[in-house]
Amino acid sequence: MSNLKYVEKINEVIEKIDATQAENIKAAAKLCADTIHSGKLVHLFGSGHSVLPIQDMFPRYGGVVGWHPLMDPRLMWTNVIGPGGARELLWIERQEGYIKNFLQSYTFQEGEVMIVYSHGGLNAAPIECAMYAKEHGMKVIAVTSGENYRKGTATHSSGKKLGDLADILIDNCCPLEDSLVAIPGYAQKVGASSTTAVMTITQSLAAETGLLLEKLGHKMYIFVSPNVTECPPDYMNEVYANYTELMHKTNN
C-alpha cells in the first residue's frame, strides 16, 4: 500500500492495464509498426485533455518518425473561461460536422492508422474522426474507457460510440467518472486517472512499436534529448529532415 491515496489508486489502474490490455496494445503496436515500416503514417487525434497523449507521442524524446499528431488549437483550452476556455472547447467538440472540416486539411492514405483518444467516447469530435478514418480506408485504434463504452448512452446522431468504430479498442481501465479519490461529505471525487492511464498506454505502444520496427529492419529516426552525448550534435537535423521528407511523400 502506498503512503499516498492517489498513488495507491492509480497503481491499481496501471496494474489492470498491464493485466488486461497487454494483448490489445501489442496488436495495436503490430499495426502501427507495419504501417510505419511501409512508409505510411500513424495519425493521432484527441480533444480536450486527450490532446496530451498525442503531444507525448511525437515530437517527444523517444518518439519515432512515423507518428503524426493532428492538433487543432480550438480543441484545446488555453484559458479556463473566455476565448479559448474550457466551456467553449466542451461545446465545440460536441458539434457534429466540425471535425470533418478540420480533417479535410490533411491528406490520408488507405492502409494508414488513426489512433483516437477519448475517455468518454461519446462526443462528436472523436466519433467523427473515427468515421472519417474508416471512410478513407484507415484502421482505427480507440483508446477509451471501457466502462464508459459499456454504460454510456450514445449521443451522436449516428447512434455510434467511439468503441463501435474501433478495429482495436484499448481500455484505459479508468472509472466512468475518471477521478479516483473519494472525499468525505462530497459526491465528487478528486484525482483524475485517465491522463496518467493513457500516457502509460501511449508510451507502452511507442515502446512495443519500436521493438517491432527493429525486428522488421526499419531504420528509425528517434527524437532524442540533446543531453544524450552518444548521438552526434547534428543528429536531430536528420530526424527533422526525415520527418519533413515523409510528410512530403504522404501529402503528394
Coordinates of C-alpha atoms in Angstrom, one line a residue:
M1 CA 0.0 0.0 0.0
S2 CA 1.2 3.5 -0.9
N3 CA 1.6 6.3 1.6
L4 CA -0.4 8.5 -0.9
K5 CA -4.0 7.6 -1.7
Y6 CA -3.8 8.7 -5.3
V7 CA -0.7 6.7 -6.0
E8 CA -2.4 3.6 -4.4
K9 CA -5.5 4.1 -6.7
I10 CA -3.6 4.9 -9.9
N11 CA -1.3 1.9 -9.4
E12 CA -4.4 -0.3 -9.4
V13 CA -5.5 1.2 -12.8
I14 CA -2.0 0.7 -14.3
E15 CA -1.8 -2.9 -13.0
K16 CA -5.2 -3.5 -14.6
I17 CA -4.0 -2.1 -17.9
D18 CA -1.0 -4.4 -17.8
A19 CA -3.1 -7.5 -16.8
T20 CA -6.0 -6.9 -19.3
Q21 CA -4.8 -4.7 -22.1
A22 CA -1.3 -6.0 -23.0
E23 CA -2.6 -8.1 -25.9
N24 CA -4.6 -5.2 -27.3
I25 CA -1.6 -2.9 -27.0
K26 CA 0.7 -5.4 -28.7
A27 CA -1.9 -5.9 -31.5
A28 CA -2.0 -2.1 -32.0
A29 CA 1.8 -2.0 -32.0
K30 CA 2.0 -4.5 -34.8
L31 CA -0.5 -2.5 -36.8
C32 CA 1.5 0.7 -36.2
A33 CA 4.9 -0.9 -36.9
D34 CA 3.7 -2.4 -40.2
T35 CA 2.3 1.0 -41.2
I36 CA 5.4 3.0 -40.4
H37 CA 7.6 0.4 -42.0
S38 CA 5.6 0.7 -45.2
G39 CA 6.4 4.4 -45.3
K40 CA 2.9 5.5 -44.2
L41 CA 1.7 7.4 -41.2
V42 CA 0.0 6.6 -37.9
H43 CA -2.2 9.6 -37.1
L44 CA -3.2 10.5 -33.6
F45 CA -6.3 12.6 -32.6
G46 CA -7.9 13.8 -29.4
S47 CA -9.6 16.8 -28.0
G48 CA -9.6 18.5 -24.5
H49 CA -7.3 16.7 -22.1
S50 CA -7.0 13.9 -24.7
V51 CA -4.6 16.1 -26.7
L52 CA -1.9 15.3 -24.0
P53 CA -1.1 11.8 -25.1
I54 CA -0.8 13.0 -28.7
Q55 CA 1.8 15.6 -27.7
D56 CA 3.6 13.0 -25.6
M57 CA 4.0 10.6 -28.6
F58 CA 5.7 12.9 -31.1
P59 CA 7.6 15.1 -31.1
R60 CA 8.8 13.7 -27.8
Y61 CA 12.0 12.2 -26.6
G62 CA 11.8 8.6 -27.6
G63 CA 9.3 9.2 -30.3
V64 CA 9.9 7.6 -33.7
V65 CA 9.3 9.4 -37.1
G66 CA 6.0 8.0 -38.4
W67 CA 3.7 9.1 -35.7
H68 CA 1.6 12.1 -36.9
P69 CA -0.2 14.3 -34.3
L70 CA -3.3 16.0 -35.5
M71 CA -3.6 19.2 -33.5
D72 CA -6.4 21.7 -33.6
P73 CA -5.9 24.6 -31.1
R74 CA -9.7 25.1 -31.0
L75 CA -10.0 21.7 -29.5
M76 CA -7.6 22.5 -26.6
W77 CA -8.1 25.0 -23.9
T78 CA -5.7 27.9 -23.3
N79 CA -7.9 29.6 -20.7
V80 CA -10.3 28.4 -18.1
I81 CA -13.1 30.8 -19.2
G82 CA -13.4 33.3 -22.1
P83 CA -11.8 32.9 -25.5
G84 CA -10.0 29.5 -25.7
G85 CA -11.7 28.4 -22.5
A86 CA -12.9 25.1 -21.3
R87 CA -16.6 26.0 -21.8
E88 CA -16.1 26.8 -25.5
L89 CA -14.0 23.7 -26.1
L90 CA -16.5 21.4 -24.5
W91 CA -19.2 22.9 -26.8
I92 CA -17.1 22.7 -30.0
E93 CA -16.1 19.0 -29.5
R94 CA -19.8 18.1 -29.3
Q95 CA -20.8 19.9 -32.6
E96 CA -21.4 17.4 -35.4
G97 CA -19.7 18.3 -38.7
Y98 CA -16.9 20.3 -37.2
I99 CA -14.2 17.7 -37.3
K100 CA -14.7 16.9 -41.0
N101 CA -13.7 20.5 -41.9
F102 CA -10.5 20.1 -39.8
L103 CA -9.5 16.7 -41.3
Q104 CA -10.1 17.9 -44.8
S105 CA -6.9 20.0 -44.5
Y106 CA -4.8 16.8 -44.4
T107 CA -4.1 14.0 -46.9
F108 CA -4.7 10.5 -45.7
Q109 CA -3.7 7.2 -47.4
E110 CA -5.6 3.9 -47.5
G111 CA -3.9 1.5 -45.1
E112 CA -2.8 4.1 -42.6
V113 CA -3.8 4.1 -39.0
M114 CA -5.8 6.6 -36.9
I115 CA -5.5 6.4 -33.1
V116 CA -8.4 8.2 -31.4
Y117 CA -8.2 9.1 -27.7
S118 CA -11.4 9.9 -25.8
H119 CA -12.2 8.9 -22.2
G120 CA -15.9 9.3 -22.7
G121 CA -16.1 8.1 -26.3
L122 CA -19.4 9.9 -26.9
N123 CA -18.6 13.3 -28.2
A124 CA -18.9 14.2 -31.9
A125 CA -15.2 15.1 -32.5
P126 CA -13.6 11.6 -31.7
I127 CA -16.6 9.7 -33.2
E128 CA -16.5 11.6 -36.5
C129 CA -12.7 11.4 -36.6
A130 CA -13.0 7.6 -36.4
M131 CA -15.8 7.7 -39.1
Y132 CA -13.7 9.8 -41.4
A133 CA -10.7 7.4 -41.0
K134 CA -12.9 4.4 -41.8
E135 CA -14.3 6.2 -44.9
H136 CA -10.7 6.8 -46.1
G137 CA -9.6 3.1 -45.7
M138 CA -7.7 3.5 -42.4
K139 CA -7.7 1.2 -39.4
V140 CA -8.9 2.8 -36.2
I141 CA -7.4 2.2 -32.7
A142 CA -9.6 3.7 -30.0
V143 CA -8.2 4.4 -26.5
T144 CA -11.2 5.0 -24.3
S145 CA -12.9 4.0 -21.1
G146 CA -14.4 0.5 -21.4
E147 CA -16.8 1.3 -18.6
N148 CA -18.0 4.4 -20.4
Y149 CA -18.4 2.3 -23.6
R150 CA -20.4 -0.3 -21.8
K151 CA -22.6 2.0 -19.7
G152 CA -22.8 5.3 -21.7
T153 CA -25.7 6.2 -23.9
A154 CA -24.8 7.3 -27.5
T155 CA -25.4 11.0 -28.1
H156 CA -24.2 11.2 -31.7
S157 CA -27.0 11.2 -34.4
S158 CA -25.4 8.0 -35.9
G159 CA -26.1 6.1 -32.7
K160 CA -22.5 5.2 -32.5
K161 CA -19.9 5.4 -29.7
L162 CA -16.2 5.6 -30.4
G163 CA -15.8 1.9 -29.4
D164 CA -18.2 0.8 -32.1
L165 CA -15.9 2.1 -34.8
A166 CA -12.6 0.6 -33.4
D167 CA -10.7 -2.1 -35.1
I168 CA -8.7 -2.4 -31.9
L169 CA -10.1 -1.0 -28.6
I170 CA -7.7 -0.3 -25.7
D171 CA -9.5 0.2 -22.4
N172 CA -7.8 2.8 -20.2
C173 CA -9.3 0.9 -17.3
C174 CA -10.4 4.1 -15.6
P175 CA -13.8 4.5 -13.9
L176 CA -16.6 6.3 -15.6
E177 CA -16.2 9.5 -13.5
D178 CA -12.4 9.5 -14.2
S179 CA -11.5 10.7 -10.7
L180 CA -10.3 8.2 -8.1
V181 CA -10.2 9.6 -4.6
A182 CA -13.3 9.9 -2.5
I183 CA -13.6 12.9 -0.2
P184 CA -15.9 12.5 2.9
G185 CA -19.0 14.6 2.6
Y186 CA -18.7 15.1 -1.2
A187 CA -20.4 13.3 -4.0
Q188 CA -17.5 14.3 -6.3
K189 CA -14.1 12.5 -6.3
V190 CA -10.7 14.2 -6.9
G191 CA -7.6 13.0 -8.6
A192 CA -8.2 12.3 -12.3
S193 CA -7.0 9.0 -13.6
S194 CA -7.4 8.9 -17.4
T195 CA -4.4 11.1 -18.3
T196 CA -1.9 9.0 -16.3
A197 CA -3.5 5.9 -17.7
V198 CA -3.4 6.9 -21.4
M199 CA 0.2 8.2 -21.0
T200 CA 1.1 4.7 -19.8
I201 CA -0.7 3.1 -22.7
T202 CA 0.8 5.6 -25.2
Q203 CA 4.4 5.0 -24.1
S204 CA 3.8 1.3 -23.9
L205 CA 2.5 1.4 -27.5
A206 CA 5.6 3.5 -28.5
A207 CA 8.0 1.1 -27.0
E208 CA 6.3 -2.1 -28.4
T209 CA 6.2 -0.4 -31.8
G210 CA 9.9 0.5 -31.6
L211 CA 10.8 -3.1 -30.7
L212 CA 8.8 -4.4 -33.7
L213 CA 10.3 -1.9 -36.1
E214 CA 13.8 -3.1 -35.1
K215 CA 12.8 -6.7 -35.9
L216 CA 11.5 -5.5 -39.3
G217 CA 14.9 -3.9 -40.0
H218 CA 13.3 -0.5 -40.2
K219 CA 15.8 2.4 -39.8
M220 CA 14.3 4.5 -37.1
Y221 CA 14.8 8.2 -36.6
I222 CA 14.2 8.8 -32.9
F223 CA 13.6 12.1 -31.3
V224 CA 16.3 12.4 -28.7
S225 CA 17.3 14.7 -25.9
P226 CA 20.3 16.9 -26.6
N227 CA 21.8 15.6 -23.3
V228 CA 22.4 12.2 -24.9
T229 CA 26.1 12.6 -25.7
E230 CA 26.3 9.4 -27.7
C231 CA 24.4 11.0 -30.5
P232 CA 26.2 13.3 -33.0
P233 CA 25.5 17.0 -32.4
D234 CA 23.6 17.3 -35.7
Y235 CA 21.5 14.1 -35.2
M236 CA 18.3 15.9 -34.7
N237 CA 18.6 17.6 -38.0
E238 CA 18.4 14.1 -39.6
V239 CA 15.2 13.5 -37.6
Y240 CA 13.6 16.7 -38.7
A241 CA 14.7 16.1 -42.3
N242 CA 13.3 12.6 -42.3
Y243 CA 10.0 13.8 -40.9
T244 CA 9.8 16.5 -43.5
E245 CA 10.5 14.1 -46.3
L246 CA 7.9 11.6 -45.0
M247 CA 5.3 14.3 -44.7
H248 CA 6.1 15.5 -48.3
K249 CA 5.7 12.0 -49.7
T250 CA 2.5 11.2 -47.9
N251 CA 0.9 14.5 -48.9
N252 CA 1.6 14.2 -52.6

